[in-house]
Every structure is written in structure tokens, then in C-alpha cells.
């Protein structure tokens, strides 16, 4: 007796007065993908088993990243009466992070997120608590530097989250694009809400409240995040010999990160000075928050659309847009002098930063050797932090020696520098040269 075709088997049966037809053929992966596409990109993303759990823990752990430095400045300046001391302590912590963070990330890649991130976080939290106690009990100034430097062991929670997405979405470039966009939007949200929460806690409760709450949130978030073992990337028994820094294409991308960080650092310092010069210093946080809000919204929107062209070509286009939009705050400050107009200009300018960072991080992921992803992502973050420090210094110099309005030229120059590096490496947008490397898919 001939067997029916199993791929197109249909069962017909009659129940009472109803004819029932059922397709018994096996579902294919194409069928599954077609069904998934009926959902929105973010619904598909968080339908991945375990995604919601590790994301929730990671967001809790990431919020203190925008709290701890602000809390330290408010706490030290409020009790010691010296912003110079507060700035020097936080700068020391930033320098220590630039040295220690890649080393912590290398250990995470080698031994796993749970085995390294949790003890590293505990050590960092102890550093924050030591800083709190030293400030509270009027300890010598050198103890503040030593305590805050210990917080440099804080793991790169954003990089670990991106590493999980890369592991879970391997081979699905479109879904990974959405995941990277979400992660960048989450970064912007945390850096927007973190300083506001820190300032509120320190002002409404006591000067040490921001540091204390930030330390508790960091530890709780990392505990929740590392407890999700089912989504943790596997550890390679033998890490590749090539370090991420030496990988082809990585160093120019780090230069782009450095220049992009300078945009952020300069914009913050110059905006604070501009608002203060017009007697509205307390409104500077809200104005900067609008820039972060624009970036957050653009990041989510960017993740909802299907990427077109190669990632390298997209990076050049994003940098073109960022350079053009960074002119808006300069024009708003120079032509109107209005803080309200400047706020609108910063909202628009911020919309170019998230797509730029999403595309940069995508290329960093592709350039990083397998098994060293956390280290590669942390190098990119270290480049951003270095750029923020440089941008803050140059922006402050421009404000002091010229004016706050002239200071808005620094972000324009920094973004143009990032664009120049991108064009020199990948070619002009749409030139076709960016498609030569497989990492530029």
C-alpha cells in the first residue's frame, strides 16, 4: 500500500456534522521563522528562553553605573568641602578602571561569568563601603583614593549581557542587531536615571545614601544576573592566542570609541558651564537628560528596523549623521543663547549617538576572537571612558579660555575625527570599499 507523503500529510475526519482538517506535516524552521516575524522584533527577542531573567538582573546591576561617581562627588564635596578632592578621587577610580577592567573581562572569558563577576563585584562593593566609612569618619585623604580605586574591579555588566545575546542569537544577525540596540538604549536609560537618583538620595536622605544604595543595587543585580546559568556563554578550554587588541580592525574601532567618548565628555562639561553661566545651573541635569532620552529613543527605533548594507558602511553613515547633528547645539548656543532651544538641539543631537554606538559594538563583536568577547567589549568601553575623560578636559579648557558657546565646537571636532577614522579605514559610505572584510557584513 503506498504511503502518504509525510511532508504534506493532511488528516480529514468527521465529527457530528463538522468536517475537520488537520495538517500533520512536520513544522520546518522556515515555518517557525515566518511565525516569529509576525511578532515585533523586541517581542521575538525576549521570547528567547531565559532572556527576560538575565536582562532584569543586568538592568538592576547596570543602574549604579550612573550613580556611583555622582554619589562619590556629592558625598566627598559635601563633607570635605572640596570639589577638587572629589574630582581627583573619581579621576583616580576612572584611571584604575581603565587598567583593571580588561583584566577582569579576560578572567570572565577564561573562567566564566558567574565564577569571576560575583567575587569581583563583592570586592568592588567593599571598596564603595570603605569609601563611605572613610568619608563618614574623616579619614585621611589618601584612604579615599585607595578605597575608590578598589571599585575598579566592577565587572562590565553591559558587556556580559551583550556576550549572552551573542551566544543565544548566534547566526541571526537581525536579532543580534535588535539586541545590541536594546542594550545601548538600556545604557542610555541607566546613565540618564542614575545621576538623578543619586542626587535625590544624597539630597533627600544623607550624603552617603547614593553610594550605599548604589552598592546594594550593584551586588543584588550581579547576584541575580549570574544566577541565570542557562544563558551563560560556555567557556572555551583554550582561549585563542590572539588578543582582541591585536585583532584586525580592532584598533581603529577603539579609536572611534575614543573619539565618540570625547563627544560625550565634552558635551556634559560644556552644557553644565553653559547653564551655569545663564543662572540655570540646576537645570543642566534635565537638559543633559534630554540628550540621553533622544539617544535611548533612537536606539530602540534603530533596533526595530532591519539593518541595510554592511555594518562598516552603516558606521560611516551614522558618524556622518552624528557630525551633522552635533552642529545643532553649537548653533543653538551661538545664535540664540537660549537654554530651552539648546535642550531641543541636544534632544536631536542625541538621536545620532545610539545608532553609532550600536553599530560600533556590532563591529567590535565581529572583530573579537571567539572566546574573548567580554575582553573585546570591555576594551571598547575602556576606549569610551578614556574619550570621556579627554573630552571633559578639552571641553573644560575651551570653556575657561574661550566660552561655553565655543566649547560646543569640541563635540563637533570629536565626531568629525571619528568619521575621519571610519572613512580612512572603511572608505566613504556607499563606496563599496567597506564590503571587503568579512567582519563588515
CSV table of C-alpha atoms in Angstrom, one decimal:
chain,number,residue,atom,x,y,z
A,1,UNK,CA,0.0,0.0,0.0
A,2,UNK,CA,1.5,3.4,-1.0
A,3,UNK,CA,2.5,5.6,2.0
A,4,UNK,CA,1.3,9.2,2.0
A,5,UNK,CA,3.8,12.0,1.6
A,6,UNK,CA,4.8,12.8,5.2
A,7,UNK,CA,5.7,16.4,4.3
A,8,UNK,CA,2.2,17.2,3.2
A,9,UNK,CA,0.1,14.8,5.2
A,10,UNK,CA,-3.5,16.1,5.9
A,11,UNK,CA,-6.0,14.3,8.2
A,12,UNK,CA,-9.6,14.5,7.3
A,13,UNK,CA,-12.3,13.4,9.7
A,14,UNK,CA,-15.9,14.0,10.5
A,15,UNK,CA,-17.3,14.8,14.0
A,16,UNK,CA,-21.0,15.0,14.1
A,17,UNK,CA,-21.8,17.4,11.3
A,18,UNK,CA,-18.4,19.1,11.1
A,19,UNK,CA,-15.5,18.3,8.7
A,20,UNK,CA,-12.2,18.7,10.4
A,21,UNK,CA,-8.9,19.1,8.5
A,22,UNK,CA,-5.5,19.0,10.3
A,23,UNK,CA,-2.0,19.4,8.8
A,24,UNK,CA,0.1,16.6,10.3
A,25,UNK,CA,3.3,17.5,8.4
A,26,UNK,CA,6.3,18.4,10.4
A,27,UNK,CA,6.9,22.1,11.1
A,28,UNK,CA,10.1,23.4,9.5
A,29,UNK,CA,12.5,26.1,10.6
A,30,UNK,CA,11.1,28.3,7.8
A,31,UNK,CA,7.6,27.9,9.3
A,32,UNK,CA,9.0,28.9,12.7
A,33,UNK,CA,10.8,32.0,11.3
A,34,UNK,CA,7.7,33.0,9.4
A,35,UNK,CA,5.6,32.8,12.6
A,36,UNK,CA,8.2,34.7,14.5
A,37,UNK,CA,8.2,37.6,12.0
A,38,UNK,CA,4.6,38.2,12.8
A,39,UNK,CA,5.8,39.4,16.2
A,40,UNK,CA,7.6,42.7,16.8
A,41,UNK,CA,11.4,42.5,16.9
A,42,UNK,CA,11.6,43.1,20.7
A,43,UNK,CA,8.8,40.5,21.4
A,44,UNK,CA,10.9,38.0,19.4
A,45,UNK,CA,14.0,39.0,21.3
A,46,UNK,CA,12.5,38.4,24.8
A,47,UNK,CA,10.8,35.2,23.7
A,48,UNK,CA,14.3,33.6,23.8
A,49,UNK,CA,14.3,31.3,26.9
A,50,UNK,CA,16.0,32.9,29.8
A,51,UNK,CA,16.3,36.3,28.2
A,52,UNK,CA,14.0,38.2,30.5
A,53,UNK,CA,15.5,36.8,33.6
A,54,UNK,CA,19.1,37.7,32.8
A,55,UNK,CA,18.1,41.1,31.4
A,56,UNK,CA,16.2,42.0,34.6
A,57,UNK,CA,19.2,41.2,36.8
A,58,UNK,CA,21.6,43.0,34.4
A,59,UNK,CA,19.5,46.2,34.4
A,60,UNK,CA,19.5,46.3,38.2
A,61,UNK,CA,23.3,45.9,38.2
A,62,UNK,CA,23.8,48.5,35.5
A,63,UNK,CA,21.8,51.3,37.1
A,64,UNK,CA,24.5,52.0,39.7
A,65,UNK,CA,27.0,52.7,36.8
A,66,UNK,CA,25.3,56.1,36.5
A,67,UNK,CA,25.0,56.6,40.3
A,68,UNK,CA,28.4,55.8,41.9
A,69,UNK,CA,30.6,58.5,40.5
A,70,UNK,CA,28.0,61.2,41.0
A,71,UNK,CA,27.3,59.9,44.5
A,72,UNK,CA,31.0,59.9,45.3
A,73,UNK,CA,31.4,63.6,44.2
A,74,UNK,CA,28.4,64.7,46.2
A,75,UNK,CA,29.4,62.7,49.3
A,76,UNK,CA,33.1,63.9,49.3
A,77,UNK,CA,32.4,67.5,48.3
A,78,UNK,CA,29.5,67.8,50.8
A,79,UNK,CA,31.6,66.5,53.8
A,80,UNK,CA,35.1,67.7,52.9
A,81,UNK,CA,34.0,70.9,51.1
A,82,UNK,CA,36.3,70.3,48.2
A,83,UNK,CA,35.2,69.6,44.6
A,84,UNK,CA,38.9,69.4,43.6
A,85,UNK,CA,39.4,66.5,46.0
A,86,UNK,CA,36.1,64.8,44.8
A,87,UNK,CA,37.2,65.2,41.2
A,88,UNK,CA,40.6,63.8,41.9
A,89,UNK,CA,39.2,60.8,43.7
A,90,UNK,CA,36.8,59.9,40.9
A,91,UNK,CA,39.5,60.5,38.2
A,92,UNK,CA,41.7,58.0,40.1
A,93,UNK,CA,38.9,55.5,40.0
A,94,UNK,CA,38.5,56.0,36.3
A,95,UNK,CA,42.2,55.5,35.7
A,96,UNK,CA,42.2,52.3,37.8
A,97,UNK,CA,39.2,51.1,35.8
A,98,UNK,CA,41.0,51.6,32.5
A,99,UNK,CA,43.8,49.3,33.8
A,100,UNK,CA,41.8,46.7,35.7
A,101,UNK,CA,38.6,46.3,33.7
A,102,UNK,CA,40.2,44.5,30.7
A,103,UNK,CA,42.0,42.1,33.0
A,104,UNK,CA,38.7,41.3,34.8
A,105,UNK,CA,37.0,40.8,31.4
A,106,UNK,CA,39.8,38.4,30.4
A,107,UNK,CA,39.2,36.3,33.5
A,108,UNK,CA,35.4,36.3,32.8
A,109,UNK,CA,36.1,34.9,29.3
A,110,UNK,CA,38.5,32.3,30.7
A,111,UNK,CA,36.6,31.1,33.7
A,112,UNK,CA,33.0,32.1,33.2
A,113,UNK,CA,30.8,35.0,34.2
A,114,UNK,CA,29.5,33.5,37.5
A,115,UNK,CA,32.9,32.4,38.8
A,116,UNK,CA,34.6,35.8,38.2
A,117,UNK,CA,31.9,38.5,38.1
A,118,UNK,CA,30.4,37.8,41.5
A,119,UNK,CA,33.6,37.9,43.6
A,120,UNK,CA,34.9,40.9,41.6
A,121,UNK,CA,31.6,42.7,42.4
A,122,UNK,CA,31.9,41.8,46.1
A,123,UNK,CA,35.4,43.4,46.1
A,124,UNK,CA,34.1,46.5,44.4
A,125,UNK,CA,31.2,46.8,46.8
A,126,UNK,CA,33.6,46.6,49.7
A,127,UNK,CA,35.6,49.4,48.1
A,128,UNK,CA,32.5,51.6,47.9
A,129,UNK,CA,31.6,50.8,51.6
A,130,UNK,CA,35.2,51.6,52.6
A,131,UNK,CA,34.9,54.9,50.8
A,132,UNK,CA,31.7,55.7,52.7
A,133,UNK,CA,33.2,54.9,56.0
A,134,UNK,CA,36.4,56.8,55.3
A,135,UNK,CA,34.4,59.9,54.4
A,136,UNK,CA,32.0,59.4,57.3
A,137,UNK,CA,34.8,59.2,59.9
A,138,UNK,CA,37.0,61.9,58.4
A,139,UNK,CA,39.8,59.5,57.5
A,140,UNK,CA,43.0,60.9,55.7
A,141,UNK,CA,42.6,61.9,52.1
A,142,UNK,CA,44.8,59.1,50.8
A,143,UNK,CA,42.3,56.5,52.1
A,144,UNK,CA,39.6,57.9,49.8
A,145,UNK,CA,41.8,57.4,46.7
A,146,UNK,CA,42.6,53.8,47.8
A,147,UNK,CA,39.0,52.9,48.6
A,148,UNK,CA,37.6,54.3,45.3
A,149,UNK,CA,40.4,52.6,43.3
A,150,UNK,CA,39.1,49.3,44.6
A,151,UNK,CA,35.8,49.8,42.8
A,152,UNK,CA,37.7,49.3,39.5
A,153,UNK,CA,37.0,45.5,39.8
A,154,UNK,CA,33.4,46.2,39.0
A,155,UNK,CA,32.7,43.9,36.0
A,156,UNK,CA,31.4,45.2,32.7
A,157,UNK,CA,27.8,44.1,33.1
A,158,UNK,CA,26.7,45.6,29.8
A,159,UNK,CA,29.5,43.6,28.0
A,160,UNK,CA,28.5,40.4,29.8
A,161,UNK,CA,24.9,40.9,28.7
A,162,UNK,CA,25.9,41.5,25.1
A,163,UNK,CA,28.0,38.4,25.3
A,164,UNK,CA,25.0,36.4,26.3
A,165,UNK,CA,23.0,37.8,23.4
A,166,UNK,CA,25.8,36.9,21.0
A,167,UNK,CA,25.8,33.3,22.3
A,168,UNK,CA,22.0,32.9,22.2
A,169,UNK,CA,21.5,34.6,18.8
A,170,UNK,CA,24.5,33.1,17.0
A,171,UNK,CA,23.8,33.1,13.3
A,172,UNK,CA,20.9,35.6,13.5
A,173,UNK,CA,22.4,38.9,12.6
A,174,UNK,CA,19.0,40.7,12.5
A,175,UNK,CA,18.1,39.6,16.0
A,176,UNK,CA,21.6,40.5,17.3
A,177,UNK,CA,21.2,43.9,15.8
A,178,UNK,CA,18.0,44.3,17.8
A,179,UNK,CA,19.7,43.0,21.0
A,180,UNK,CA,22.6,45.5,20.6
A,181,UNK,CA,20.1,48.3,20.1
A,182,UNK,CA,18.3,47.4,23.2
A,183,UNK,CA,21.5,47.2,25.2
A,184,UNK,CA,22.6,50.6,24.0
A,185,UNK,CA,19.1,52.1,24.9
A,186,UNK,CA,19.5,50.4,28.3
A,187,UNK,CA,22.9,52.1,28.8
A,188,UNK,CA,21.4,55.5,28.0
A,189,UNK,CA,18.5,54.9,30.3
A,190,UNK,CA,20.7,53.9,33.2
A,191,UNK,CA,23.1,56.8,32.7
A,192,UNK,CA,20.1,59.2,32.4
A,193,UNK,CA,18.3,57.9,35.6
A,194,UNK,CA,21.4,57.0,37.7
A,195,UNK,CA,22.6,60.6,38.3
A,196,UNK,CA,19.1,61.8,39.0
A,197,UNK,CA,18.5,59.0,41.6
A,198,UNK,CA,21.9,59.6,43.2
A,199,UNK,CA,21.4,63.3,43.5
A,200,UNK,CA,17.9,62.7,45.0
A,201,UNK,CA,19.1,60.2,47.6
A,202,UNK,CA,22.1,62.3,48.6
A,203,UNK,CA,19.9,65.4,49.0
A,204,UNK,CA,16.8,63.9,50.5
A,205,UNK,CA,18.4,61.5,52.9
A,206,UNK,CA,22.1,61.9,53.8
A,207,UNK,CA,25.3,62.4,51.7
A,208,UNK,CA,26.3,58.8,51.8
A,209,UNK,CA,22.9,57.5,50.7
A,210,UNK,CA,23.7,57.4,47.0
A,211,UNK,CA,26.8,55.4,47.5
A,212,UNK,CA,25.1,53.0,49.8
A,213,UNK,CA,22.1,52.3,47.6
A,214,UNK,CA,24.3,52.1,44.5
A,215,UNK,CA,26.5,49.4,46.2
A,216,UNK,CA,23.4,47.4,47.3
A,217,UNK,CA,21.8,47.5,43.8
A,218,UNK,CA,25.1,46.5,42.1
A,219,UNK,CA,25.6,43.5,44.3
A,220,UNK,CA,21.9,42.4,44.1
A,221,UNK,CA,21.8,42.8,40.3
A,222,UNK,CA,25.0,40.8,39.7
A,223,UNK,CA,23.7,38.0,42.0
A,224,UNK,CA,20.5,37.9,40.0
A,225,UNK,CA,22.3,38.0,36.7
A,226,UNK,CA,25.0,35.4,37.4
A,227,UNK,CA,22.3,33.1,38.8
A,228,UNK,CA,20.9,32.6,35.3
A,229,UNK,CA,23.4,29.9,34.3
A,230,UNK,CA,21.3,28.5,31.4
A,231,UNK,CA,22.1,31.6,29.3
A,232,UNK,CA,25.7,32.0,30.3
A,233,UNK,CA,28.1,31.6,27.3
A,234,UNK,CA,30.3,28.4,27.5
A,235,UNK,CA,33.9,28.8,28.4
A,236,UNK,CA,36.4,27.7,25.8
A,237,UNK,CA,39.0,25.3,27.3
A,238,UNK,CA,41.8,27.0,25.4
A,239,UNK,CA,41.4,30.7,24.7
A,240,UNK,CA,42.7,31.9,21.3
A,241,UNK,CA,46.3,33.1,21.2
A,242,UNK,CA,45.4,36.4,19.5
A,243,UNK,CA,44.4,39.1,22.0
A,244,UNK,CA,41.4,41.2,21.0
A,245,UNK,CA,43.5,44.4,20.9
A,246,UNK,CA,45.7,42.8,18.1
A,247,UNK,CA,42.7,41.5,16.1
A,248,UNK,CA,42.4,43.0,12.6
A,249,UNK,CA,40.2,46.1,12.6
A,250,UNK,CA,40.0,46.4,16.4
A,251,UNK,CA,42.4,49.3,17.0
A,252,UNK,CA,40.7,51.7,14.5
A,253,UNK,CA,37.4,50.8,16.2
A,254,UNK,CA,38.9,51.7,19.5
A,255,UNK,CA,40.0,55.0,18.1
A,256,UNK,CA,36.3,55.6,17.0
A,257,UNK,CA,35.3,54.7,20.6
A,258,UNK,CA,37.8,57.2,22.0
A,259,UNK,CA,36.6,60.0,19.7
A,260,UNK,CA,32.9,59.2,20.4
A,261,UNK,CA,33.6,59.2,24.2
A,262,UNK,CA,35.1,62.6,23.8
A,263,UNK,CA,31.8,63.8,22.3
A,264,UNK,CA,30.0,62.6,25.5
A,265,UNK,CA,32.6,64.1,27.9
A,266,UNK,CA,32.8,67.5,26.3
A,267,UNK,CA,29.1,67.8,25.9
A,268,UNK,CA,28.5,67.2,29.6
A,269,UNK,CA,31.0,69.7,30.8
A,270,UNK,CA,30.2,72.4,28.3
A,271,UNK,CA,26.4,72.1,29.0
A,272,UNK,CA,27.0,72.4,32.7
A,273,UNK,CA,29.0,75.5,32.1
A,274,UNK,CA,26.5,77.0,29.6
A,275,UNK,CA,23.6,76.5,32.0
A,276,UNK,CA,25.6,77.9,35.0
A,277,UNK,CA,26.6,81.0,33.0
A,278,UNK,CA,22.9,81.8,32.4
A,279,UNK,CA,21.9,81.3,36.0
A,280,UNK,CA,20.2,77.9,35.5
A,281,UNK,CA,22.8,75.5,36.8
A,282,UNK,CA,20.2,73.3,38.4
A,283,UNK,CA,18.5,72.7,35.0
A,284,UNK,CA,21.7,71.3,33.4
A,285,UNK,CA,20.8,67.8,34.5
A,286,UNK,CA,17.4,67.9,32.8
A,287,UNK,CA,18.9,69.3,29.6
A,288,UNK,CA,21.5,66.6,29.5
A,289,UNK,CA,18.8,64.1,30.3
A,290,UNK,CA,17.0,65.1,27.1
A,291,UNK,CA,20.1,64.2,25.1
A,292,UNK,CA,20.1,60.8,26.7
A,293,UNK,CA,16.4,60.4,26.1
A,294,UNK,CA,16.9,61.2,22.4
A,295,UNK,CA,19.6,58.6,22.2
A,296,UNK,CA,17.5,56.0,24.1
A,297,UNK,CA,14.5,56.5,21.8
A,298,UNK,CA,16.7,56.4,18.7
A,299,UNK,CA,18.4,53.2,19.9
A,300,UNK,CA,15.1,51.4,20.4
A,301,UNK,CA,13.8,52.6,17.0
A,302,UNK,CA,17.1,51.6,15.3
A,303,UNK,CA,16.7,48.1,16.7
A,304,UNK,CA,13.2,47.8,15.3
A,305,UNK,CA,14.3,48.2,11.7
A,306,UNK,CA,16.1,45.7,9.6
A,307,UNK,CA,19.7,46.8,9.0
A,308,UNK,CA,20.6,47.6,5.4
A,309,UNK,CA,24.1,47.3,3.9
A,310,UNK,CA,27.3,46.2,5.7
A,311,UNK,CA,27.9,47.2,9.3
A,312,UNK,CA,31.0,49.1,8.3
A,313,UNK,CA,29.1,51.2,5.7
A,314,UNK,CA,26.4,51.8,8.4
A,315,UNK,CA,29.0,53.1,10.8
A,316,UNK,CA,30.2,55.7,8.4
A,317,UNK,CA,26.7,56.9,7.7
A,318,UNK,CA,26.0,57.0,11.4
A,319,UNK,CA,29.1,59.1,12.0
A,320,UNK,CA,28.1,61.4,9.2
A,321,UNK,CA,24.7,61.9,10.9
A,322,UNK,CA,26.3,62.4,14.3
A,323,UNK,CA,28.8,65.0,13.0
A,324,UNK,CA,26.0,66.9,11.3
A,325,UNK,CA,23.7,66.8,14.3
A,326,UNK,CA,26.4,67.9,16.7
A,327,UNK,CA,26.5,71.2,14.9
A,328,UNK,CA,22.9,71.9,16.2
A,329,UNK,CA,23.9,72.6,19.9
A,330,UNK,CA,26.7,74.9,18.6
A,331,UNK,CA,24.3,76.8,16.5
A,332,UNK,CA,21.6,76.9,19.3
A,333,UNK,CA,24.1,78.3,21.8
A,334,UNK,CA,25.7,80.7,19.4
A,335,UNK,CA,22.7,82.1,17.7
A,336,UNK,CA,20.1,82.1,20.4
A,337,UNK,CA,21.8,81.7,23.8
A,338,UNK,CA,18.6,80.1,25.0
A,339,UNK,CA,18.8,77.1,27.3
A,340,UNK,CA,15.4,76.0,26.0
A,341,UNK,CA,16.5,76.0,22.4
A,342,UNK,CA,19.7,74.2,23.4
A,343,UNK,CA,17.6,71.5,25.1
A,344,UNK,CA,15.8,70.8,21.8
A,345,UNK,CA,19.1,70.8,19.9
A,346,UNK,CA,20.6,68.3,22.4
A,347,UNK,CA,17.5,66.1,22.1
A,348,UNK,CA,18.0,65.9,18.3
A,349,UNK,CA,21.8,65.5,18.6
A,350,UNK,CA,21.4,62.6,21.0
A,351,UNK,CA,19.4,60.7,18.4
A,352,UNK,CA,22.6,60.0,16.4
A,353,UNK,CA,24.7,58.6,19.3
A,354,UNK,CA,22.9,55.4,20.0
A,355,UNK,CA,22.9,54.1,16.3
A,356,UNK,CA,26.6,55.0,16.2
A,357,UNK,CA,27.3,53.0,19.3
A,358,UNK,CA,25.1,50.1,18.3
A,359,UNK,CA,27.0,49.7,15.0
A,360,UNK,CA,30.4,50.2,16.6
A,361,UNK,CA,29.7,47.5,19.2
A,362,UNK,CA,28.4,45.2,16.4
A,363,UNK,CA,31.8,45.6,14.6
A,364,UNK,CA,33.7,45.1,17.9
A,365,UNK,CA,31.8,41.8,18.4
A,366,UNK,CA,32.7,40.6,14.9
A,367,UNK,CA,36.4,41.6,15.2
A,368,UNK,CA,36.9,39.9,18.6
A,369,UNK,CA,38.3,36.4,18.5
A,370,UNK,CA,35.9,33.7,19.7
A,371,UNK,CA,36.2,33.1,23.5
A,372,UNK,CA,37.4,36.7,24.2
A,373,UNK,CA,34.2,38.6,23.7
A,374,UNK,CA,34.0,40.1,27.2
A,375,UNK,CA,37.5,41.4,26.9
A,376,UNK,CA,36.8,42.9,23.4
A,377,UNK,CA,33.7,44.6,24.6
A,378,UNK,CA,35.5,45.9,27.7
A,379,UNK,CA,38.3,47.3,25.6
A,380,UNK,CA,35.6,49.3,23.7
A,381,UNK,CA,34.1,50.6,26.9
A,382,UNK,CA,37.6,51.5,28.2
A,383,UNK,CA,38.1,53.5,25.0
A,384,UNK,CA,34.8,55.3,25.6
A,385,UNK,CA,35.8,56.1,29.2
A,386,UNK,CA,39.2,57.4,28.1
A,387,UNK,CA,37.5,59.5,25.5
A,388,UNK,CA,35.1,60.9,28.1
A,389,UNK,CA,38.0,61.9,30.3
A,390,UNK,CA,39.8,63.6,27.4
A,391,UNK,CA,36.6,65.3,26.2
A,392,UNK,CA,35.9,66.6,29.6
A,393,UNK,CA,39.4,68.0,29.9
A,394,UNK,CA,39.3,69.7,26.5
A,395,UNK,CA,35.8,70.9,26.9
A,396,UNK,CA,36.7,72.5,30.3
A,397,UNK,CA,39.8,74.1,28.7
A,398,UNK,CA,37.6,75.6,25.9
A,399,UNK,CA,35.1,76.9,28.4
A,400,UNK,CA,37.8,78.5,30.6
A,401,UNK,CA,39.9,80.0,27.8
A,402,UNK,CA,37.1,80.9,25.3
A,403,UNK,CA,33.4,80.5,26.3
A,404,UNK,CA,30.8,77.9,26.9
A,405,UNK,CA,29.4,78.5,23.4
A,406,UNK,CA,32.8,77.9,21.8
A,407,UNK,CA,33.0,74.7,23.9
A,408,UNK,CA,30.3,73.2,21.8
A,409,UNK,CA,32.8,73.1,18.9
A,410,UNK,CA,34.7,70.3,20.8
A,411,UNK,CA,32.0,67.6,20.2
A,412,UNK,CA,31.8,68.6,16.5
A,413,UNK,CA,35.6,68.2,16.2
A,414,UNK,CA,35.5,64.9,18.1
A,415,UNK,CA,32.7,63.4,16.0
A,416,UNK,CA,34.4,64.6,12.8
A,417,UNK,CA,37.6,62.8,14.0
A,418,UNK,CA,35.6,59.6,14.5
A,419,UNK,CA,34.2,60.0,11.0
A,420,UNK,CA,37.7,60.5,9.5
A,421,UNK,CA,39.0,57.3,11.1
A,422,UNK,CA,36.0,55.4,9.8
A,423,UNK,CA,36.3,56.7,6.3
A,424,UNK,CA,40.1,56.1,6.3
A,425,UNK,CA,39.6,52.5,7.3
A,426,UNK,CA,36.3,51.5,5.6
A,427,UNK,CA,36.0,54.0,2.8
A,428,UNK,CA,33.3,56.6,2.1
A,429,UNK,CA,29.7,55.5,2.8
A,430,UNK,CA,28.3,53.7,-0.2
A,431,UNK,CA,31.7,53.4,-1.9
A,432,UNK,CA,31.7,49.6,-1.8
A,433,UNK,CA,35.1,49.5,-0.2
A,434,UNK,CA,33.5,48.7,3.2
A,435,UNK,CA,32.5,45.3,2.0
A,436,UNK,CA,35.9,43.8,1.6
A,437,UNK,CA,36.3,42.3,5.1
A,438,UNK,CA,34.1,39.5,6.3
A,439,UNK,CA,33.8,41.3,9.6
A,440,UNK,CA,32.0,44.1,7.9
A,441,UNK,CA,28.9,42.1,6.9
